[in-house]
Amino acid sequence: MICVSKNESNLNSQNLKIKGKTILKGKVKISGAKNSALVLLAASLLTNEKVILNNVPKLSDIEKMKNILKHLGVKLNSNNANNLIINSKNLHIGDNLPFELVNGLRASFFCIGPLLSRLGEVTLALPGGCKIGKRPIDQHITGLRELGANIEVENGFVNAKIQGEKKKLVGSKIFLSCPSVGATETLIMAATLAEGRTVIENAAREPEIQDLCLMLNKMGAQIQGYGDSKITIDGVEKLSGCKHKVIPDRIEAGTFLIASAATLSNITIGPVIPNHLESVLETLKATGSKILIKGNEITIKTKEIKAVNIKTAPFPGFPTDLQAPFTALMAIAKGNSEISETIYENRMGHVDLLNSMGASIQLVNNIAKIQGVDELKGQNLKGSDLRSTAALIIAALSAKDTSYIGGLEHLDRGYDCFESKLNILGANITRNFNEQIFFNQTIVDENISKNKEKFKAA
Ligand code: EPZ
């Protein structure tokens, strides 16, 4: 599906006009996973042969990563809307990567492992924190040092260098203090070309890591144990090119399931990999939705929404990236619920926004204490980050009246043609390119800053 081409108007002056009391029906196509495609693009730097990626989603974060690769001398072509042919034969770092390029995309930091292994030295901007948290990278740095890299962090930049004339990292046993997705990915990529064996303990188990290891093994890497918390990588001399299809996006899939439940609808989503969504499906069943899995498709039917408590956790637990959308569902559930965010210290920006739509949510130390209400009312609001904007759209679909939702510069980072797919399911959403809407954000922002002290570290 080719989405409505976004005209040149600035994304943060665009907004979605959403008619409320929507019922969704039919089938929606799930795109390739953002959080897999980004790291697979970084991993393609590990070889000087061609890598062909299929099922790449059309997202602004992907465009940013492609720009970074082009700055590194990588040739990028495509022969259809969702594939990428990547050739990093002429990989080089001219002057350091432009700060704004790297600092504009956290996932660009995933390049440090491949660049260090390929070039022996790299300087990258320290990835900034973002609205949802400080997002430290200490685990990446500590692990790379254990692999023999010499790393200095100063003036907002990270300089990594391999000592010795061999210019090769050396395999090591690494214990992660937290199962960081990014750190696990950085260290796996760095270890594939190291000398000897690397064992990563307390590794993250996310499906996107499994997808990365599947692709790396196709390239000739020797990786075992991915999907568990102990991953073993035996270094090899070089990696070859390959063809790989990006897995479906489990977070986009979960967002559509939650949107369907919130509007008491009946939709089918696919393709998906059901066991990537186990905790989400179990939770939605507990709220009263009926779930039918048929091959790589899932059908959800909802007649009632019961209140259910959740705690976010690393995979296979309930994903933090669906916490905001699920909060929008619990806001209109029958009964009271508690939603604990344990991964990020500041990922509750949607609570005040939902409260301004008539929700009844109290925030105490990263726990949203929710009293379900019968109905939300349409509002003009701006999402504060990628997943909170999706949560507001879900709330607007179920609310009475019409809402105008801004924050599309966040939304388009992680959802491929989101409103177009919702309209195929029967929603009535229009993207306004130039119509200035007054977002009664001031009231909400005041509340958020008042609540700031309540956002204690998780
Ligand atoms: C990945 O981020 C995802 N992004 C995030 O998705 C996702 O929320 C997160 O994993 C958790 O599942 C991509 O894959 C591009 P982490 P990442 O390292 O790798 C702490 C979205 O909405 N930590 O697992 O940055 C850190 O404080 C985005 O699509 C350290 O302390 O996540 C954080 O609280 C948002 N030291 C927690 O771990 C470190 O060195 C999770 O971070 C690294 C992390």
Coordinates of C-alpha atoms and ligand atoms in Angstrom, one line a residue:
M1 CA 0.0 0.0 0.0
I2 CA 1.4 3.4 -0.9
C3 CA 0.4 5.9 1.7
V4 CA -0.8 9.4 1.1
S5 CA 2.4 11.2 0.3
K6 CA 3.1 13.6 3.1
N7 CA 3.5 16.9 1.5
E8 CA 6.5 19.1 2.5
S9 CA 4.6 20.9 5.3
N10 CA 6.5 20.5 8.5
L11 CA 5.5 17.3 10.4
N12 CA 5.0 19.1 13.6
S13 CA 2.5 21.4 12.1
Q14 CA 0.5 18.4 10.8
N15 CA -2.3 16.8 12.8
L16 CA -4.9 14.1 12.5
K17 CA -8.6 14.9 12.6
I18 CA -10.2 11.8 14.1
K19 CA -13.9 11.1 14.3
G20 CA -14.8 9.4 17.5
K21 CA -17.1 6.4 18.3
T22 CA -15.4 4.4 15.5
I23 CA -16.0 0.7 14.9
L24 CA -13.2 -1.0 13.0
K25 CA -13.6 -4.1 10.8
G26 CA -11.7 -6.1 8.2
K27 CA -8.0 -7.0 7.9
V28 CA -4.9 -4.9 8.2
K29 CA -1.4 -5.6 7.0
I30 CA 1.4 -5.5 9.5
S31 CA 4.7 -3.9 8.3
G32 CA 8.3 -5.0 9.0
A33 CA 9.6 -4.3 12.5
K34 CA 11.2 -0.9 13.1
N35 CA 13.3 -2.2 15.9
S36 CA 14.6 -5.0 13.8
A37 CA 15.1 -3.2 10.5
L38 CA 17.2 -0.5 12.3
V39 CA 19.7 -2.9 13.8
L40 CA 19.8 -5.1 10.6
L41 CA 20.8 -1.9 8.7
A42 CA 23.7 -1.4 11.1
A43 CA 24.6 -5.1 10.9
S44 CA 24.9 -4.9 7.1
L45 CA 28.1 -2.8 7.7
L46 CA 29.8 -6.0 9.0
T47 CA 30.4 -7.2 5.4
N48 CA 31.7 -5.7 2.2
E49 CA 29.3 -7.8 0.2
K50 CA 25.7 -7.0 -0.8
V51 CA 22.9 -7.4 1.8
I52 CA 19.3 -7.4 0.5
L53 CA 16.7 -6.6 3.2
N54 CA 13.0 -7.2 2.4
N55 CA 9.9 -6.1 4.3
V56 CA 11.6 -2.8 5.4
P57 CA 8.9 -0.5 6.9
K58 CA 8.5 3.1 5.5
L59 CA 9.4 5.1 8.6
S60 CA 11.2 8.4 9.3
D61 CA 13.6 6.5 11.6
I62 CA 14.6 4.2 8.7
E63 CA 15.2 7.2 6.5
K64 CA 17.5 8.7 9.1
M65 CA 19.4 5.5 9.4
K66 CA 19.8 5.3 5.6
N67 CA 21.1 8.8 5.6
I68 CA 23.7 7.9 8.2
L69 CA 24.8 4.9 6.1
K70 CA 25.1 7.0 3.0
H71 CA 27.4 9.4 5.0
L72 CA 29.6 6.3 5.6
G73 CA 30.0 5.7 1.9
V74 CA 27.4 2.9 1.8
K75 CA 25.5 2.4 -1.5
L76 CA 21.7 2.0 -1.0
N77 CA 19.3 0.9 -3.8
S78 CA 15.9 -0.6 -3.8
N79 CA 13.8 -2.4 -6.5
N80 CA 10.5 -2.0 -4.7
A81 CA 8.9 0.1 -2.0
N82 CA 9.9 -2.2 0.9
N83 CA 13.3 -3.6 0.0
L84 CA 16.8 -2.3 0.4
I85 CA 20.0 -3.4 -1.4
I86 CA 22.9 -2.4 0.8
N87 CA 26.5 -2.3 -0.4
S88 CA 29.2 -1.1 2.1
K89 CA 32.2 -2.1 0.0
N90 CA 33.4 1.5 0.2
L91 CA 32.7 2.0 3.9
H92 CA 34.7 4.9 5.2
I93 CA 34.4 7.6 7.9
G94 CA 35.3 11.0 6.5
D95 CA 35.3 13.6 9.2
N96 CA 33.2 12.3 12.1
L97 CA 29.6 11.5 11.4
P98 CA 27.7 14.8 11.5
F99 CA 26.5 15.2 15.1
E100 CA 22.9 16.1 14.2
L101 CA 22.7 12.9 12.1
V102 CA 23.7 10.6 14.9
N103 CA 22.2 12.5 17.7
G104 CA 18.9 12.6 15.9
L105 CA 18.6 8.8 16.1
R106 CA 19.5 6.7 19.1
A107 CA 19.6 3.6 17.0
S108 CA 22.5 5.0 15.1
F109 CA 24.7 4.1 18.0
F110 CA 24.1 0.4 17.0
C111 CA 26.7 1.2 14.3
I112 CA 29.6 1.4 16.8
G113 CA 30.1 -2.4 16.9
P114 CA 30.2 -3.0 13.1
L115 CA 32.3 0.2 12.5
L116 CA 34.8 -0.7 15.2
S117 CA 35.1 -4.2 13.8
R118 CA 35.4 -3.1 10.2
L119 CA 37.6 0.0 10.6
G120 CA 39.4 -0.4 13.9
E121 CA 38.4 3.0 15.1
V122 CA 35.3 5.1 15.2
T123 CA 34.0 8.3 16.9
L124 CA 30.2 8.7 17.3
A125 CA 28.1 11.3 19.1
L126 CA 26.8 10.1 22.4
P127 CA 23.2 9.2 21.8
G128 CA 21.0 11.7 23.7
G129 CA 18.4 10.8 26.2
C130 CA 14.8 11.4 25.1
K131 CA 11.4 12.2 26.5
I132 CA 11.0 8.7 28.0
G133 CA 14.3 8.5 29.9
K134 CA 18.0 9.1 30.2
R135 CA 18.7 6.1 28.0
P136 CA 22.3 5.5 29.2
I137 CA 24.8 3.4 27.2
D138 CA 27.1 2.2 29.9
Q139 CA 26.4 -1.5 29.1
H140 CA 27.5 -0.9 25.5
I141 CA 30.7 0.8 26.6
T142 CA 31.6 -1.7 29.4
G143 CA 31.0 -4.7 27.1
L144 CA 33.1 -3.3 24.2
R145 CA 35.9 -2.6 26.7
E146 CA 35.7 -6.2 27.8
L147 CA 36.1 -7.2 24.2
G148 CA 39.4 -5.2 24.2
A149 CA 38.3 -1.9 22.8
N150 CA 39.8 1.3 24.1
I151 CA 36.9 3.7 24.7
E152 CA 36.9 7.3 25.7
V153 CA 33.8 9.4 26.3
E154 CA 34.3 13.2 26.2
N155 CA 32.5 16.3 25.1
G156 CA 29.4 14.3 24.0
F157 CA 31.4 12.0 21.8
V158 CA 32.4 8.3 22.2
N159 CA 35.8 7.4 20.6
A160 CA 36.4 3.6 20.3
K161 CA 39.6 2.1 19.1
I162 CA 41.1 -1.4 18.8
Q163 CA 44.6 -1.5 20.1
G164 CA 47.4 -3.7 18.6
E165 CA 48.4 -4.2 15.0
K166 CA 45.8 -7.0 14.5
K167 CA 43.0 -4.6 14.8
K168 CA 40.7 -7.3 16.1
L169 CA 38.6 -7.5 19.2
V170 CA 39.1 -10.5 21.5
G171 CA 36.2 -12.7 22.7
S172 CA 35.3 -12.5 26.3
K173 CA 32.7 -13.5 28.9
I174 CA 30.3 -10.5 29.5
F175 CA 27.6 -10.2 32.1
L176 CA 25.1 -7.4 31.4
S177 CA 23.8 -5.7 34.6
C178 CA 20.5 -5.3 32.9
P179 CA 19.1 -7.2 29.8
S180 CA 19.6 -4.1 27.5
V181 CA 18.3 -4.7 24.0
G182 CA 20.7 -2.3 22.4
A183 CA 23.7 -3.4 24.4
T184 CA 23.0 -7.1 23.6
E185 CA 22.8 -6.1 19.8
T186 CA 26.0 -4.0 19.9
L187 CA 28.0 -6.7 21.6
I188 CA 26.7 -9.5 19.4
M189 CA 27.7 -7.5 16.3
A190 CA 31.1 -6.6 17.7
A191 CA 31.8 -10.3 18.7
T192 CA 31.0 -11.8 15.3
L193 CA 34.4 -10.7 13.9
A194 CA 36.4 -10.9 17.2
E195 CA 39.0 -13.5 17.9
G196 CA 37.7 -16.5 19.9
R197 CA 34.5 -17.0 21.8
T198 CA 32.3 -14.4 23.5
V199 CA 29.6 -15.3 25.9
I200 CA 26.9 -12.7 26.9
E201 CA 25.1 -13.5 30.1
N202 CA 21.8 -11.8 31.1
A203 CA 21.3 -11.0 27.4
A204 CA 18.1 -9.5 26.2
R205 CA 15.7 -12.0 24.5
E206 CA 13.6 -9.7 22.3
P207 CA 12.5 -11.1 18.9
E208 CA 14.4 -8.3 17.2
I209 CA 17.6 -9.7 18.6
Q210 CA 16.7 -13.2 17.4
D211 CA 16.0 -11.7 13.9
L212 CA 19.5 -10.0 14.0
C213 CA 21.2 -13.3 14.9
L214 CA 19.3 -15.2 12.2
M215 CA 20.6 -12.7 9.6
L216 CA 24.2 -12.7 11.0
N217 CA 24.3 -16.5 10.9
K218 CA 23.1 -16.4 7.3
M219 CA 26.2 -14.1 6.7
G220 CA 28.5 -16.8 8.2
A221 CA 28.5 -15.8 11.9
Q222 CA 28.5 -18.5 14.5
I223 CA 25.9 -17.5 17.1
Q224 CA 24.0 -19.8 19.4
G225 CA 21.5 -19.4 22.3
Y226 CA 19.8 -16.2 21.0
G227 CA 16.3 -15.9 22.4
D228 CA 17.7 -17.1 25.8
S229 CA 19.6 -15.0 28.3
K230 CA 23.0 -16.6 27.5
I231 CA 24.3 -16.1 23.9
T232 CA 27.5 -17.6 22.5
I233 CA 29.3 -16.0 19.6
D234 CA 32.4 -17.7 18.0
G235 CA 34.3 -15.0 16.0
V236 CA 35.0 -15.6 12.3
E237 CA 37.4 -14.1 9.8
K238 CA 34.8 -12.4 7.7
L239 CA 31.1 -12.2 6.9
S240 CA 29.4 -12.5 3.5
G241 CA 26.4 -10.8 2.1
C242 CA 22.9 -12.3 2.3
K243 CA 19.2 -11.9 1.7
H244 CA 16.9 -11.4 4.7
K245 CA 13.3 -10.6 5.4
V246 CA 12.5 -8.3 8.4
I247 CA 10.2 -9.9 10.9
P248 CA 6.7 -8.4 11.3
D249 CA 6.4 -5.5 13.8
R250 CA 5.0 -6.9 17.1
I251 CA 4.5 -3.4 18.5
E252 CA 2.5 -2.2 15.5
A253 CA 0.5 -5.5 15.7
G254 CA -0.2 -5.0 19.4
T255 CA -1.2 -1.4 18.8
F256 CA -3.8 -2.4 16.3
L257 CA -5.1 -5.2 18.6
I258 CA -5.5 -2.6 21.4
A259 CA -7.2 -0.1 19.0
S260 CA -9.7 -2.8 18.0
A261 CA -10.4 -3.7 21.7
A262 CA -10.8 -0.1 22.7
T263 CA -13.5 0.4 20.0
L264 CA -15.2 -2.9 20.7
S265 CA -14.4 -4.0 17.2
N266 CA -13.6 -7.2 15.3
I267 CA -10.5 -7.1 13.1
T268 CA -7.8 -9.4 11.7
I269 CA -4.1 -8.5 11.6
G270 CA -1.3 -10.2 9.7
P271 CA 1.3 -11.3 9.0
V272 CA 2.5 -11.7 12.6
I273 CA 4.5 -14.2 14.5
P274 CA 2.1 -15.1 17.3
N275 CA 4.7 -16.2 19.9
H276 CA 6.2 -12.6 19.7
L277 CA 2.9 -11.4 21.1
E278 CA 2.1 -14.0 23.8
S279 CA 2.1 -11.7 26.8
V280 CA 0.0 -9.1 24.9
L281 CA -2.5 -11.8 23.7
E282 CA -2.8 -13.2 27.3
T283 CA -3.4 -9.8 28.7
L284 CA -6.1 -8.9 26.1
K285 CA -7.9 -12.2 26.7
A286 CA -7.9 -11.3 30.5
T287 CA -9.6 -8.0 29.6
G288 CA -12.4 -9.9 27.9
S289 CA -11.4 -9.9 24.2
K290 CA -11.7 -13.1 22.2
I291 CA -8.5 -14.0 20.3
L292 CA -8.3 -16.4 17.4
I293 CA -4.9 -17.4 16.0
K294 CA -4.8 -18.9 12.5
G295 CA -1.3 -19.4 11.1
N296 CA 0.3 -15.9 10.8
E297 CA -3.0 -14.1 11.4
I298 CA -4.7 -13.0 14.6
T299 CA -8.4 -12.1 14.9
I300 CA -9.7 -10.1 17.9
K301 CA -13.3 -9.6 18.9
T302 CA -14.3 -7.4 21.9
K303 CA -17.6 -7.0 23.5
E304 CA -16.4 -5.8 26.9
I305 CA -13.3 -4.3 28.5
K306 CA -12.4 -5.5 31.9
A307 CA -9.8 -3.8 34.1
V308 CA -6.5 -5.7 34.3
N309 CA -3.2 -4.8 36.1
I310 CA 0.1 -5.1 34.1
K311 CA 3.8 -4.5 34.8
T312 CA 6.1 -3.9 31.8
A313 CA 9.1 -6.2 31.6
P314 CA 11.8 -7.3 29.1
F315 CA 10.7 -9.9 26.6
P316 CA 8.8 -12.3 27.0
G317 CA 7.1 -9.9 29.5
F318 CA 4.6 -7.2 28.6
P319 CA 6.5 -4.8 26.3
T320 CA 7.1 -1.3 27.5
D321 CA 6.4 0.0 23.9
L322 CA 2.7 -1.0 24.4
Q323 CA 2.3 0.4 27.8
A324 CA 0.9 3.8 26.6
P325 CA -1.6 2.2 24.1
F326 CA -2.7 -0.3 26.8
T327 CA -3.2 2.6 29.3
A328 CA -5.7 4.2 26.8
L329 CA -7.6 0.9 26.8
M330 CA -7.7 0.6 30.6
A331 CA -8.9 4.2 30.8
I332 CA -12.3 3.0 29.5
A333 CA -12.3 -0.4 31.2
K334 CA -14.9 -1.5 33.7
G335 CA -13.2 -1.3 37.1
N336 CA -9.9 -0.1 38.4
S337 CA -6.4 -1.1 37.2
E338 CA -2.7 -0.4 37.9
I339 CA -0.1 -0.1 35.1
S340 CA 3.5 -0.2 36.3
E341 CA 6.3 1.0 33.9
T342 CA 9.5 -0.7 35.1
I343 CA 11.8 -0.1 32.1
Y344 CA 11.8 3.7 31.6
E345 CA 11.7 6.4 34.3
N346 CA 9.6 8.9 32.3
R347 CA 7.3 7.0 30.0
M348 CA 4.0 8.3 31.4
G349 CA 3.6 11.5 29.4
H350 CA 0.3 10.2 28.0
V351 CA -1.4 10.0 31.5
D352 CA -2.1 13.8 31.7
L353 CA -3.1 13.8 28.1
L354 CA -5.6 11.0 28.6
N355 CA -6.9 12.7 31.8
S356 CA -7.6 15.8 29.7
M357 CA -9.9 13.6 27.6
G358 CA -11.8 12.6 30.7
A359 CA -9.8 9.7 31.9
S360 CA -9.3 9.2 35.7
I361 CA -5.7 8.2 36.2
Q362 CA -3.5 9.0 39.1
L363 CA 0.3 8.7 38.7
V364 CA 2.3 7.6 41.7
N365 CA 6.0 6.7 41.1
N366 CA 5.7 5.4 37.6
I367 CA 2.5 3.5 38.4
A368 CA -0.7 4.6 36.7
K369 CA -3.7 4.0 39.1
I370 CA -6.7 4.0 36.8
Q371 CA -10.4 4.2 37.5
G372 CA -12.1 3.1 34.3
V373 CA -14.7 5.7 32.9
D374 CA -17.6 5.0 30.6
E375 CA -16.4 7.3 27.8
L376 CA -13.6 9.8 26.9
K377 CA -14.3 13.1 25.1
G378 CA -12.6 14.3 22.0
Q379 CA -9.8 16.8 22.5
N380 CA -7.1 18.7 20.6
L381 CA -3.8 17.2 22.0
K382 CA -0.2 16.7 21.0
G383 CA 1.5 13.4 21.7
S384 CA 4.7 13.7 23.7
D385 CA 6.6 10.7 22.2
L386 CA 6.1 7.9 19.7
R387 CA 3.9 5.5 21.7
S388 CA 2.0 8.2 23.6
T389 CA 0.8 9.7 20.3
A390 CA -0.4 6.2 19.3
A391 CA -2.2 6.0 22.6
L392 CA -4.0 9.3 22.0
I393 CA -5.1 8.1 18.5
I394 CA -6.6 5.0 20.1
A395 CA -8.4 7.1 22.8
A396 CA -9.7 9.5 20.1
L397 CA -11.1 6.6 18.0
S398 CA -13.2 5.5 21.0
A399 CA -14.0 8.9 22.4
K400 CA -17.2 10.8 21.6
D401 CA -17.0 13.8 19.2
T402 CA -13.9 14.7 17.1
S403 CA -10.3 15.0 18.2
Y404 CA -7.3 16.7 16.6
I405 CA -4.1 14.9 17.5
G406 CA -0.6 16.4 16.9
G407 CA 2.8 14.9 17.5
L408 CA 3.0 13.2 14.1
E409 CA 6.7 13.9 14.0
H410 CA 6.8 11.2 16.7
L411 CA 4.1 8.9 15.2
D412 CA 5.8 8.7 11.7
R413 CA 9.0 7.5 13.3
G414 CA 7.5 4.2 14.2
Y415 CA 4.2 3.5 12.5
D416 CA 4.0 2.9 8.7
C417 CA 1.0 4.6 7.2
F418 CA -0.9 4.4 10.5
E419 CA -3.9 6.5 9.7
S420 CA -4.2 5.0 6.2
K421 CA -4.4 1.5 7.7
L422 CA -6.9 2.6 10.3
N423 CA -9.1 4.2 7.5
I424 CA -9.0 0.8 5.6
L425 CA -10.5 -0.7 8.8
G426 CA -13.3 1.9 8.7
A427 CA -11.9 4.8 10.7
N428 CA -12.6 8.4 9.6
I429 CA -9.2 10.1 10.0
T430 CA -7.8 13.0 7.9
R431 CA -4.3 14.2 8.0
N432 CA -4.2 18.0 8.0
F433 CA -1.1 19.4 6.5
N434 CA -1.4 23.0 7.1
E435 CA -4.4 23.6 9.3
Q436 CA -3.1 25.2 12.5
I437 CA -5.0 23.7 15.5
F438 CA -4.8 25.1 18.9
F439 CA -3.7 22.3 21.2
N440 CA -4.9 23.0 24.7
Q441 CA -1.5 21.7 25.6
T442 CA -0.8 24.5 28.1
I443 CA -3.2 23.0 30.6
V444 CA -1.7 19.6 30.1
D445 CA 1.9 20.7 30.1
E446 CA 1.3 22.5 33.4
N447 CA 0.0 19.2 34.9
I448 CA 2.9 17.2 33.4
S449 CA 5.5 19.6 35.0
K450 CA 3.6 19.4 38.3
N451 CA 3.7 15.6 38.1
K452 CA 7.4 15.6 37.2
E453 CA 8.5 14.9 40.7
K454 CA 6.2 11.9 40.7
F455 CA 8.1 10.3 37.9
K456 CA 10.6 8.5 40.1
A457 CA 13.2 6.2 38.4
A458 CA 11.8 2.8 37.8
Ligands
EPZ1 C1 15.1 -0.7 22.4 O1 15.7 0.4 22.9 C2 14.0 -0.3 21.5 N1 14.5 0.6 20.5 C3 13.0 0.5 22.4 O2 11.9 0.9 21.5 C4 12.5 -0.4 23.5 O3 11.6 0.4 24.3 C5 13.6 -0.9 24.3 O4 14.6 -1.6 23.4 C6 13.2 -1.9 25.4 O5 12.5 -2.9 24.8 C7 15.2 0.0 19.4 O6 15.3 -1.2 19.3 C8 15.7 1.0 18.4 P1 17.4 -0.9 26.3 P2 17.1 0.3 23.8 O7 18.9 -0.7 26.1 O8 18.0 -0.7 23.1 C9 18.7 0.7 30.6 C10 10.2 2.3 20.6 O9 9.2 2.8 21.2 N2 20.0 0.7 30.0 O10 16.9 -2.3 26.5 O11 17.7 1.7 23.9 C11 18.0 2.0 30.1 O12 18.0 2.9 31.2 C12 11.6 2.3 21.3 O13 10.2 1.6 19.6 C13 21.1 0.9 30.9 O14 20.9 1.2 32.1 O15 16.6 -0.2 25.2 C14 16.5 1.6 29.9 O16 15.8 2.0 31.0 C15 11.6 3.1 22.6 N3 22.4 0.9 30.3 C16 16.5 0.1 29.8 O17 17.9 -0.4 30.1 C17 22.6 0.6 29.0 O18 23.8 0.6 28.6 C18 16.1 -0.4 28.5 O19 17.0 0.0 27.6 C19 21.5 0.4 28.2 C20 20.2 0.4 28.7

